[in-house]
Short mmCIF file of C-alpha atoms and ligand atoms in Angstrom, two decimals:
data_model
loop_
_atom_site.label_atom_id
_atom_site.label_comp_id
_atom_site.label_asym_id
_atom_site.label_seq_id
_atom_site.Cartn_x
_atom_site.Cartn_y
_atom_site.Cartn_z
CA UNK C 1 -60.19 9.14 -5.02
CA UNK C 2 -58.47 12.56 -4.84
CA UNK C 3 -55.01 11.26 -3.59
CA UNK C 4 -52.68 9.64 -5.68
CA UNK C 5 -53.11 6.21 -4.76
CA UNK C 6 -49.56 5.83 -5.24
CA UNK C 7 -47.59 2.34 -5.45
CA UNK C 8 -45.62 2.84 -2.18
CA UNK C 9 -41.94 2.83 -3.10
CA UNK C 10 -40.69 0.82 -0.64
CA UNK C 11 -41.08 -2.92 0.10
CA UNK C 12 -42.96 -3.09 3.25
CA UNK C 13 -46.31 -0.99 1.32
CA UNK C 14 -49.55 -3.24 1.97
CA UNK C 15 -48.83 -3.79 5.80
CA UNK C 16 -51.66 -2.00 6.74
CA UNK C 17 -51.13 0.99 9.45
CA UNK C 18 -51.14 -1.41 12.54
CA UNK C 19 -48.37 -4.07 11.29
CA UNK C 20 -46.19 -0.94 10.51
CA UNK C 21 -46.51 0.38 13.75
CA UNK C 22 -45.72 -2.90 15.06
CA UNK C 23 -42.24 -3.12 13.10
CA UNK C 24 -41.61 0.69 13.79
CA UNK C 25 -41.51 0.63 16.95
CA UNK C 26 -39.04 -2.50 17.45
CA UNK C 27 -36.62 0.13 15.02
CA UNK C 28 -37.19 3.51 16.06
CA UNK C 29 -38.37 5.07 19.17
CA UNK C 30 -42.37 5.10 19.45
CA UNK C 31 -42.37 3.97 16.02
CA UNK C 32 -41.92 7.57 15.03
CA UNK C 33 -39.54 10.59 14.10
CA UNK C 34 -41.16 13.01 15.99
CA UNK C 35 -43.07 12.48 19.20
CA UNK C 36 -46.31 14.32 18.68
CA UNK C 37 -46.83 11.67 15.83
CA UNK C 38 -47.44 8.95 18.26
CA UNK C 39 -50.95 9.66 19.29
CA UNK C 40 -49.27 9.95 22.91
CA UNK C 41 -51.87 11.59 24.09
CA UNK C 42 -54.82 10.45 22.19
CA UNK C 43 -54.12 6.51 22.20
CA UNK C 44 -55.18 3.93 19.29
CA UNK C 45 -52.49 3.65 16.67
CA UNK C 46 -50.94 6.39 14.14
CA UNK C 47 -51.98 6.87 10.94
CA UNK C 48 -48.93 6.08 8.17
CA UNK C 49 -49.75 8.01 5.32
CA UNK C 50 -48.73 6.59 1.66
CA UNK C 51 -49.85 9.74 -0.11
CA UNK C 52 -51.14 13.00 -0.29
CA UNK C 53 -53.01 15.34 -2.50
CA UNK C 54 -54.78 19.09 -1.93
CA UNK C 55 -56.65 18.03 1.51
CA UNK C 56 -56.67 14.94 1.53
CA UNK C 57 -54.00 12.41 3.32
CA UNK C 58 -54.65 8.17 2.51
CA UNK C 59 -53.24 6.12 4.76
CA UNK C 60 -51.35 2.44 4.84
CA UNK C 61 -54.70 0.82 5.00
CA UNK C 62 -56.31 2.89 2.17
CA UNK C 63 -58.72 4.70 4.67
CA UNK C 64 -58.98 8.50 2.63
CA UNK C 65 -58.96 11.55 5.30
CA UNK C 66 -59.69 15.43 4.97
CA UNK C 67 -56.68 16.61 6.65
CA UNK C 68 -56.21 20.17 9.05
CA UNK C 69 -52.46 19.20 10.00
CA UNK C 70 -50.93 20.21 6.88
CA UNK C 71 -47.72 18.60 7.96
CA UNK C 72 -48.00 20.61 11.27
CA UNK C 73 -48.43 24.29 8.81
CA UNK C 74 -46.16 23.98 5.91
CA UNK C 75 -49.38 22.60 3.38
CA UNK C 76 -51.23 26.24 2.98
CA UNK C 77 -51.79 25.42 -0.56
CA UNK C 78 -52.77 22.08 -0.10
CA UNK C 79 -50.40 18.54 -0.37
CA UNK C 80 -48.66 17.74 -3.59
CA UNK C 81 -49.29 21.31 -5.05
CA UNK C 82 -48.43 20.84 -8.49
CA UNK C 83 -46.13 23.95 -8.91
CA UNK C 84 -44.21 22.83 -5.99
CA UNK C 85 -43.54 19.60 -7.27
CA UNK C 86 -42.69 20.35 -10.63
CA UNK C 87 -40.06 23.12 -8.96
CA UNK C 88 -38.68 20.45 -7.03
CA UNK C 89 -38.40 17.55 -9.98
CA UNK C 90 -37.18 19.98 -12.39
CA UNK C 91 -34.41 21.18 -9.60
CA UNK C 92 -33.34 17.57 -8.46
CA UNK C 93 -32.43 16.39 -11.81
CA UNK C 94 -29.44 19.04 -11.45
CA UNK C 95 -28.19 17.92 -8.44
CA UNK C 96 -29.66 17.85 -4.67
CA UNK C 97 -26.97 19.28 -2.62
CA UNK C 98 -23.60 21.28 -3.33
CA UNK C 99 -22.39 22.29 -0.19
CA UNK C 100 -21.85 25.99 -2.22
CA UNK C 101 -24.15 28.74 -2.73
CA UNK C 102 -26.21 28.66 -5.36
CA UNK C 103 -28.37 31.51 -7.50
CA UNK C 104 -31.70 30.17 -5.84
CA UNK C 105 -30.93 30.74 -2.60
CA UNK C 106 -30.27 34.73 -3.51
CA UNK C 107 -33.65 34.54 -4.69
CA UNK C 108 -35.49 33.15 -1.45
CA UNK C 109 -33.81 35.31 0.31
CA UNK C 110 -34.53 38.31 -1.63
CA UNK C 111 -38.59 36.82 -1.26
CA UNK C 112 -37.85 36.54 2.45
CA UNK C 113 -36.32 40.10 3.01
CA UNK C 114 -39.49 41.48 0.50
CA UNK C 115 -42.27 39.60 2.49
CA UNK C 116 -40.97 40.05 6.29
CA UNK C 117 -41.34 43.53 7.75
CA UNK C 118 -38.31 43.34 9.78
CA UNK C 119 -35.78 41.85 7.52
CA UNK C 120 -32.94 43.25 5.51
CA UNK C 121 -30.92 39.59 5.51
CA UNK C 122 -31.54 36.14 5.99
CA UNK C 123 -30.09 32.52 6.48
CA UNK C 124 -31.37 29.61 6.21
CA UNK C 125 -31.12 26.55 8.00
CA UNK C 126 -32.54 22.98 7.71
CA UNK C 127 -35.30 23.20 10.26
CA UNK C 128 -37.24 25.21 12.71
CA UNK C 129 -35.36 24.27 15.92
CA UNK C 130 -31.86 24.77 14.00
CA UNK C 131 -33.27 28.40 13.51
CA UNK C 132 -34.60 29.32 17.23
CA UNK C 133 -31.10 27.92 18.63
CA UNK C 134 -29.27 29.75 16.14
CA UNK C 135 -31.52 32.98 17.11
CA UNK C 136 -30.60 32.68 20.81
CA UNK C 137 -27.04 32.03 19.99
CA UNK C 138 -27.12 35.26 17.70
CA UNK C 139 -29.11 37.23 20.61
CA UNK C 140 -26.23 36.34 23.34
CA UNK C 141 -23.54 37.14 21.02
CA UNK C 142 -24.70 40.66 20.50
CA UNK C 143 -25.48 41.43 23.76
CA UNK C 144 -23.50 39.47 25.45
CA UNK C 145 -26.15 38.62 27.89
CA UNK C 146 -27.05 34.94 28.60
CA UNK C 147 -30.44 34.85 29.79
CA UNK C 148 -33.60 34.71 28.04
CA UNK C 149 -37.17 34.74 28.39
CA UNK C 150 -39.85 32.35 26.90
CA UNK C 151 -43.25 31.48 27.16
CA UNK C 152 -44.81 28.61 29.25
CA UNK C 153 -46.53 26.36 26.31
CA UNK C 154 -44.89 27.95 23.92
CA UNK C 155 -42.76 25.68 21.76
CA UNK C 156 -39.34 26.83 19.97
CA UNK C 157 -38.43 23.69 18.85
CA UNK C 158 -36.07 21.07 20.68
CA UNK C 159 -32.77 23.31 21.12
CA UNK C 160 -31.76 22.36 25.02
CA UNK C 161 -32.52 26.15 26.24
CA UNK C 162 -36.28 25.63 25.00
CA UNK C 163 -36.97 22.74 26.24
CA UNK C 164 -37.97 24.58 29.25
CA UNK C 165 -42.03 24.73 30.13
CA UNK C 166 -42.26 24.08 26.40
CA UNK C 167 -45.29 23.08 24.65
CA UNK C 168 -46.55 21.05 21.51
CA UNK C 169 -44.94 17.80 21.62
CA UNK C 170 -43.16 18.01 24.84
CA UNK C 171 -46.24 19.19 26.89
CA UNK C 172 -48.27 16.28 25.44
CA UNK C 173 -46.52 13.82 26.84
CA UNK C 174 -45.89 15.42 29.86
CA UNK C 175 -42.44 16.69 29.61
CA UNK C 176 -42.40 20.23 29.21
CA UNK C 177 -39.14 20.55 30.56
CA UNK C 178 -36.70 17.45 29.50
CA UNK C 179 -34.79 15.51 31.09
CA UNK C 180 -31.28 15.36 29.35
CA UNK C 181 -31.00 19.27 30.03
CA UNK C 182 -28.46 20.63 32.21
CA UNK C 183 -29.71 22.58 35.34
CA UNK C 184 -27.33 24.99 34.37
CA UNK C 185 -28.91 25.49 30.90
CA UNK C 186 -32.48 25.60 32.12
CA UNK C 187 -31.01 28.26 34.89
CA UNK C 188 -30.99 30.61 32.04
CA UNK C 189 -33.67 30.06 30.55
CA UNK C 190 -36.57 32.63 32.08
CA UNK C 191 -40.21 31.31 32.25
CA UNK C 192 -43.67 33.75 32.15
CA UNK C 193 -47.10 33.11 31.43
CA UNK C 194 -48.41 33.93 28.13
CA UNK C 195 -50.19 36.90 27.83
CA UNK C 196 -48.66 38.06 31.31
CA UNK C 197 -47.26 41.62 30.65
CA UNK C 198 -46.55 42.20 34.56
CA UNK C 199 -45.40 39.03 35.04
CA UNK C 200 -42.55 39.72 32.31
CA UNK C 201 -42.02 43.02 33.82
CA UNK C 202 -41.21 41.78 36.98
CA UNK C 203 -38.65 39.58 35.67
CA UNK C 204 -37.53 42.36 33.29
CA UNK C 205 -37.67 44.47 36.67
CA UNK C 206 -35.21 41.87 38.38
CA UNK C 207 -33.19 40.09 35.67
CA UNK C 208 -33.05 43.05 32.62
CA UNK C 209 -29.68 44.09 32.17
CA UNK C 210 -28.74 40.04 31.60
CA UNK C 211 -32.03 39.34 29.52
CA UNK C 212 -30.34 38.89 26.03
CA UNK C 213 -33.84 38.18 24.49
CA UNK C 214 -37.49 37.75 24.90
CA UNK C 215 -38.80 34.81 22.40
CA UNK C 216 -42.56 34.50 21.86
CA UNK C 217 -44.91 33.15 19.50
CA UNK C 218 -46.62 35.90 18.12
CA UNK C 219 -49.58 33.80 17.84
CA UNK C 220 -48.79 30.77 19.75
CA UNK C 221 -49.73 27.43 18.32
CA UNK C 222 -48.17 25.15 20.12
CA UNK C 223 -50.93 25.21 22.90
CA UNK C 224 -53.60 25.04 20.95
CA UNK C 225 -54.03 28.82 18.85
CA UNK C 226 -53.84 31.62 21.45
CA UNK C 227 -53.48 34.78 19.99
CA UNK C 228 -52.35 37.78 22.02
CA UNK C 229 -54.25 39.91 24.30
CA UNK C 230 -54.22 43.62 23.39
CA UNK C 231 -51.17 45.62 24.60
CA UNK C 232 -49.07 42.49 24.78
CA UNK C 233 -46.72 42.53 21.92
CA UNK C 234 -46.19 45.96 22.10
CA UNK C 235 -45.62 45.52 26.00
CA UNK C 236 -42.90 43.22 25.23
CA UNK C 237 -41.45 45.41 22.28
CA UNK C 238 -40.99 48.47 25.25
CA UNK C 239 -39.82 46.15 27.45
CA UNK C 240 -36.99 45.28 25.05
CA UNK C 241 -36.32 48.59 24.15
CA UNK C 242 -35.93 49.93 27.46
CA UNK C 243 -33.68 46.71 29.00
CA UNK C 244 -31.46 46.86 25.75
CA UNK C 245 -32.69 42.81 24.94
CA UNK C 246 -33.46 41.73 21.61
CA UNK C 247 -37.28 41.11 20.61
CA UNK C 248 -36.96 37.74 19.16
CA UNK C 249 -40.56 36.71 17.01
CA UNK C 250 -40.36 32.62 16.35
CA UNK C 251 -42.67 32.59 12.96
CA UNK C 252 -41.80 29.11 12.18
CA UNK C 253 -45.35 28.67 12.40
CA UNK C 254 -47.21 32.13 11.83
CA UNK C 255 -44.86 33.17 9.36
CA UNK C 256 -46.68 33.54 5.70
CA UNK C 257 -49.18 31.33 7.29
CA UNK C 258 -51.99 34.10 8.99
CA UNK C 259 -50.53 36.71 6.31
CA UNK C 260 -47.64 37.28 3.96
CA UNK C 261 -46.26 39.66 5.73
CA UNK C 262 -46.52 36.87 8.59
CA UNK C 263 -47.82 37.44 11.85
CA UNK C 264 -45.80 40.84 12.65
CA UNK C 265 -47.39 42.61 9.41
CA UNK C 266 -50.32 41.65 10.48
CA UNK C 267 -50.12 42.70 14.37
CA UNK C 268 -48.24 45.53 13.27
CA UNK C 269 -45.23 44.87 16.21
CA UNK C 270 -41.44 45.02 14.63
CA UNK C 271 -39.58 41.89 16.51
CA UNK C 272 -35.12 42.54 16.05
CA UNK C 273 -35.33 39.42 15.12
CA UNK C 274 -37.83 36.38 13.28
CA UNK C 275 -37.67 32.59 12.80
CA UNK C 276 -39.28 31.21 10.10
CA UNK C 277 -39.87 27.08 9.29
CA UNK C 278 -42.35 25.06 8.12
CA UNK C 279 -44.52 27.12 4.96
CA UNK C 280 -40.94 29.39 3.84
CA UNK C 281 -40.01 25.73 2.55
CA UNK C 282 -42.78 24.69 0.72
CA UNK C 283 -42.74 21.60 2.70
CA UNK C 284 -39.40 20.98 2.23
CA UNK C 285 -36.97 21.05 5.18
CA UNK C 286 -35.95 24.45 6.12
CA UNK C 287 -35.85 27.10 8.83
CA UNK C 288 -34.43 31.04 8.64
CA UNK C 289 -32.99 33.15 11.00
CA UNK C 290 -33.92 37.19 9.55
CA UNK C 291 -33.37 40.82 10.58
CA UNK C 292 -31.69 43.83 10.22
CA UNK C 293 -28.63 44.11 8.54
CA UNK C 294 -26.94 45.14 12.11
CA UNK C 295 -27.76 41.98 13.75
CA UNK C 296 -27.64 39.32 11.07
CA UNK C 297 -24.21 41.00 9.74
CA UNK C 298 -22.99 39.12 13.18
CA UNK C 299 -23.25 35.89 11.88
CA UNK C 300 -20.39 34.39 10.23
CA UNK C 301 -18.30 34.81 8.57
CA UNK C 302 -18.65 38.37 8.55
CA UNK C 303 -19.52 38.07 12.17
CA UNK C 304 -18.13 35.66 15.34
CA UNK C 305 -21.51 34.02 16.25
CA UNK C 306 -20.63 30.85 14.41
CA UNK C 307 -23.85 29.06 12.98
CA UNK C 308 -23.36 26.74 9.96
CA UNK C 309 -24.98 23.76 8.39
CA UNK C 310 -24.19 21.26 5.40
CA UNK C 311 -28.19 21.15 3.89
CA UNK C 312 -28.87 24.77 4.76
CA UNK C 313 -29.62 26.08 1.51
CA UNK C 314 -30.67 22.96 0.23
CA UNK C 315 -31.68 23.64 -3.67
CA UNK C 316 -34.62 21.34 -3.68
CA UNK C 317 -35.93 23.05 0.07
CA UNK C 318 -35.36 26.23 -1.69
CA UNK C 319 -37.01 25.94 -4.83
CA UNK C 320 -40.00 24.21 -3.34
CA UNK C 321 -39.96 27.49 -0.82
CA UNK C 322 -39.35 29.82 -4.02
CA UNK C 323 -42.61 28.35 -5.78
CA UNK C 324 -44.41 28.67 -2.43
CA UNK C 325 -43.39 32.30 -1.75
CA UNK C 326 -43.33 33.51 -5.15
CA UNK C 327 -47.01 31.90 -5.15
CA UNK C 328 -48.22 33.77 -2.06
CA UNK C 329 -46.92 37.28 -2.89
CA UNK C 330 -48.07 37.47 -6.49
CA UNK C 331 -51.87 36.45 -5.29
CA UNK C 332 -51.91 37.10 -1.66
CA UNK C 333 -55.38 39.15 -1.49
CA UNK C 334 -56.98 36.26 -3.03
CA UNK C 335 -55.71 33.75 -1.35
CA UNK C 336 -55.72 34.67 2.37
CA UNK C 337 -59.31 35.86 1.93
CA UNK C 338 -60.40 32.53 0.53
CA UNK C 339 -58.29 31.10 3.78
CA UNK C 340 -59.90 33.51 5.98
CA UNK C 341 -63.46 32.81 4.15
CA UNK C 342 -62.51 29.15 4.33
CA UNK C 343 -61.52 29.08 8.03
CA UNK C 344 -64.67 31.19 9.15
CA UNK C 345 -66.96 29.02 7.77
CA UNK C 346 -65.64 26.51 9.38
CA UNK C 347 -65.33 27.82 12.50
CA UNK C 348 -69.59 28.80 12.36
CA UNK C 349 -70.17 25.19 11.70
CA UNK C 350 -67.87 23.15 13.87
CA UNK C 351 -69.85 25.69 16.71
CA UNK C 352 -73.02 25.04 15.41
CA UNK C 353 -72.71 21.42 15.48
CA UNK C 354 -70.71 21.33 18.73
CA UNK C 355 -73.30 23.57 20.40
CA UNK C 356 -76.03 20.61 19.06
CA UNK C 357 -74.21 17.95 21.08
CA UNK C 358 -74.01 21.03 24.27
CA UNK C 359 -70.16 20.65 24.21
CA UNK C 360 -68.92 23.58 26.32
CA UNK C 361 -65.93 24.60 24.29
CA UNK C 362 -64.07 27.73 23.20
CA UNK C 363 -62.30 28.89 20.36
CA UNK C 364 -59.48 30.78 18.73
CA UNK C 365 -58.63 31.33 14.71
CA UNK C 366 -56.32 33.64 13.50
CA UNK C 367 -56.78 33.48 9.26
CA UNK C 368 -56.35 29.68 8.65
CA UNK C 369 -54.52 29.01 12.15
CA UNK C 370 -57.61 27.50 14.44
CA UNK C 371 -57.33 26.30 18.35
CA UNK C 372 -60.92 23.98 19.52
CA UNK C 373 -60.42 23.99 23.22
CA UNK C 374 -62.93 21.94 25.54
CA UNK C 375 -63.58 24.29 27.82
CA UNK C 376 -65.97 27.09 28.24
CA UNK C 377 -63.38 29.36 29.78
CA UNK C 378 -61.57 32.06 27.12
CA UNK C 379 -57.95 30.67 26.63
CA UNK C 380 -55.14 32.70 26.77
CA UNK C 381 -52.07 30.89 28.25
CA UNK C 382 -50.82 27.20 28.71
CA UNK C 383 -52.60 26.89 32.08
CA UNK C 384 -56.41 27.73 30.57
CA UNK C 385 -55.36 25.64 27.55
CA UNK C 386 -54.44 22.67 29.92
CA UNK C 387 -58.41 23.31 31.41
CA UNK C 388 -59.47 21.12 28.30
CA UNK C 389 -61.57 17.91 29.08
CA UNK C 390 -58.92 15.88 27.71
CA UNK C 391 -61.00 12.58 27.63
CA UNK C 392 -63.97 14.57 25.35
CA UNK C 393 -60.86 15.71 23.28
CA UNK C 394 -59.78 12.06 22.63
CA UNK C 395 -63.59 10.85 21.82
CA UNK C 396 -63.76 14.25 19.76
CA UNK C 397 -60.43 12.93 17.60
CA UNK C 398 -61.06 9.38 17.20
CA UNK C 399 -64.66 9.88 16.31
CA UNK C 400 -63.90 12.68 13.76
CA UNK C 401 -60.82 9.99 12.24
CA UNK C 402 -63.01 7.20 11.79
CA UNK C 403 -65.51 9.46 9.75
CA UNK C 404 -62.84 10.18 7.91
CA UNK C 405 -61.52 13.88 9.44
CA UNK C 406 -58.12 14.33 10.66
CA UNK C 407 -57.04 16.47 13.14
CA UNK C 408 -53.71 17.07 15.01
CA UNK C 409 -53.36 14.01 17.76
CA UNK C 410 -53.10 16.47 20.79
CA UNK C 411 -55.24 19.36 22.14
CA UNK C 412 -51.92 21.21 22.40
CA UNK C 413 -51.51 21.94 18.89
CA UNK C 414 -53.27 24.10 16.30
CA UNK C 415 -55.38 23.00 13.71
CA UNK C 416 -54.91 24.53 9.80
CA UNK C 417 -57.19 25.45 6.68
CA UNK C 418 -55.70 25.20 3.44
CA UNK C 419 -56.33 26.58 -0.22
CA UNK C 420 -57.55 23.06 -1.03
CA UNK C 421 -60.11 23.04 1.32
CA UNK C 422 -63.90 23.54 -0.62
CA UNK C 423 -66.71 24.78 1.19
CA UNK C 424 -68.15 20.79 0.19
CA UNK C 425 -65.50 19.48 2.32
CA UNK C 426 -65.87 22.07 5.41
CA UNK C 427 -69.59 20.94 5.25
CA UNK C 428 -68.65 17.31 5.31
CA UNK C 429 -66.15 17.46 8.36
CA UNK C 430 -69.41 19.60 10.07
CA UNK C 431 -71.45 16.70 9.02
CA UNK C 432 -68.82 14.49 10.48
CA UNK C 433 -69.57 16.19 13.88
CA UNK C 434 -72.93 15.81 13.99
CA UNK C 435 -72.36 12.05 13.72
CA UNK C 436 -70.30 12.17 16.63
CA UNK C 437 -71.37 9.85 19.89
CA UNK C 438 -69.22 12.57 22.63
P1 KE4 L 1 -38.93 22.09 13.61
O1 KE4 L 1 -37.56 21.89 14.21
O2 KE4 L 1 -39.92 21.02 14.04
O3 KE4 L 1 -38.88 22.30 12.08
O4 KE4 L 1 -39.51 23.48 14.16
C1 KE4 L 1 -39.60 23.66 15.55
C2 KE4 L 1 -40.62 24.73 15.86
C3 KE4 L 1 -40.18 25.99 16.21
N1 KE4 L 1 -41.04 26.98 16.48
C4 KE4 L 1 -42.39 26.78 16.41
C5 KE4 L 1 -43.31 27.91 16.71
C6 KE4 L 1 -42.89 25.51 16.04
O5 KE4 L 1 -44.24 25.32 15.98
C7 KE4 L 1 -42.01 24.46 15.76
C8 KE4 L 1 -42.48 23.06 15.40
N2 KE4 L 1 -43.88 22.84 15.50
C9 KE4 L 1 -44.28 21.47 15.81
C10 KE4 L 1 -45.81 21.41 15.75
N3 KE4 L 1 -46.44 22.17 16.74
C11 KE4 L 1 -43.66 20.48 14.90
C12 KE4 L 1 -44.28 19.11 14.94
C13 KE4 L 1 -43.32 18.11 15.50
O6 KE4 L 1 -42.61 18.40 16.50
O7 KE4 L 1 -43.30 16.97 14.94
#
């Protein structure tokens, strides 16, 4: 077996996936610490994983998977990466958290400021959502402006302005926009269509002067993968530029992940300002707020825009995102082509073997970022993605689990590639396909 068939280290190991589903969900809500984990959408009962190794994930009732989650992006290298783990154990036995600055975070954050385009400073919080709240919070201080623009389907984490036609998580089961969020939050909060230049021109048209931001995906994953259409980025970019609102790029996902220089090195569109989660801490909790010296300077305490946290910084997130980094910059023309290599060949065979069984569907990758869409329309906002024959999706996940494939539980999230990933073990998952009854 490739996983470390661990000794779990807790005492309720040897359940079995159904009994601790059963007990997890009389203690926490759904059984789970993040919604999307609840195969909502998708039904049956979630997988609790016991260990982890390159691709593969083994569950509570020692069933072995080849795994395309990654921990939702962070495992580009593959799980348990042994230079991640030995940064982390050789950190911990120092200490785990100081609540003052140490020498390593200096160092991410010079590997942050070398890798992103756009940034000459960083900070770094303890997740994703802590960063796109602290972004938006930045955005209005500067300009002073309280409304913003997002992205219907796109998904900036769970800060209350976002939760507004947001996708991932909250569009799978079915609450895009949350209850618990003040009308007069949501007020501010601006919604357009993906890909929808005029329709974000109108509302630049009507609402500009008090539009502190635009926030998009670059690449959005949280609705499936839908990359931009040409023009788009660059469309919002002069919008920005001529309304005097911050271009605000949420990475969390896409950063380091389709190339080191993240999605806006690759697209070649300079955001004011970039999120970053998931891969920038090596699997580790973190999230980063980054930019030019003249916004992030307005941060404190050298700033007013107050934004703190006790973890952010946290030396064992920040050497696991130090090995990561360090990792991807020294052989990043290697690595992303094997990803890109990787990721193509599996796209031509999940086709081929779709197109056996006559499964309209479509398809987006971006490097290692994929989005399988059942539908034979082109996707390229939330409302095409939601076209999907959701039924053939849930047939399509179950079927690919039980032969030993995992994908993410929803048809509103991307799917990911990793180093670990052979060409054997592409073959086998297009294998797995074949087998499929859909
Ligand atoms: P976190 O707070 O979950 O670290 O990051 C929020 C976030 C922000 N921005 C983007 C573009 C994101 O994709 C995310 C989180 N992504 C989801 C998966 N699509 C996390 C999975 C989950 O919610 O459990």
């Amino acid at each position: 077996m490739n996983v470390n068939d661990s000794e779990s280290l807790n005492d309720v190991a040897g359940l079995g996936n159904q009994s601790l589903f059963d007990r997890a969900k009389k203690l926490i809500p759904g059984g789970v610490n993040s919604p999307v984990r609840a195969f909502g959408s998708v039904g049956g009962t979630p997988r609790f994983i016991r260990s982890a190794k390159g691709c593969r994930i083994l569950d509570e009732d020692n069933r072995e998977y080849i795994d395309f989650v990654g921990s939702w992006g962070p495992m580009i290298l593959g799980h348990a990466h042994p230079e991640i783990l030995e940064a982390i154990a050789r950190t911990a036995v120092h200490g785990t958290s100081f609540g003052a600055p140490t020498a390593a975070e200096v160092e991410i954050a010079e590997l942050i400021v070398d890798m992103v385009p756009s940034a000459e400073m960083a900070r770094l919080t303890s997740s994703g959502t802590e960063a796109t709240m602290s972004a938006l919070r930045l955005a209005r201080g500067i300009t002073g402006r309280s409304l913003f623009i997002k992205f219907e389907g796109c998904y900036h984490g769970h800060g209350d302005s976002f939760l507004v036609a947001a996708g991932s998580g909250a569009a799978t089961h079915g609450h895009p926009s949350s209850p618990g969020v003040p009308e007069a939050t949501a007020n501010l909060t601006l919604v357009a269509p993906f890909n929808d230049l005029a329709a974000v021109e109108s509302l630049m048209q009507e609402h500009g002067s008090d539009v502190a931001a635009i926030f998009v995906e670059p690449i959005a994953g949280n609705m499936g993968c839908v990359p931009p259409v040409e023009g788009f980025l660059e469309g919002l970019r002069a919008l920005c530029d001529k309304h005097g609102s911050l271009l605000v790029f949420d990475e969390v996902m896409t950063g380091f992940r389709v190339s080191p220089q993240c999605a806006q090195g690759l697209l070649g569109v300079t955001p004011d300002l970039t999120t970053l989660g998931k891969i920038v801490g090596g699997g580790m909790p973190m999230g980063v707020v980054c930019g030019p010296q003249k916004y992030m300077e307005h941060f404190s305490p050298t700033g007013a825009v107050y934004q703190a946290g006790t973890l952010s910084g946290n030396p064992l997130s920040v050497a696991a995102g130090i090995a990561l980094l360090k990792r991807l910059h020294s052989d990043s023309d290697e690595i992303y082509n094997t990803l890109d290599q990787r990721s193509a060949q599996l796209h031509q065979l999940w086709k081929e073997a779709l197109d056996q069984h006559g499964i309209p569907h479509s398809w987006h990758r971006v490097g290692s970022m994929f989005g399988l869409f059942f539908t034979a329309k082109t996707v390229n906002n939330f409302h095409d993605a939601s076209q999907g024959d959701v039924e053939l999706f849930k047939k399509f996940f179950h079927g690919l689990l039980a032969e030993g494939v995992a994908i993410a539980p929803s048809s509103y999230e991307a799917g990911f590639v990793s180093l670990a990933h052979t060409a054997e073990d592409i073959e086998f998952t297009a294998e797995a396909i074949g087998k499929l009854k859909l």
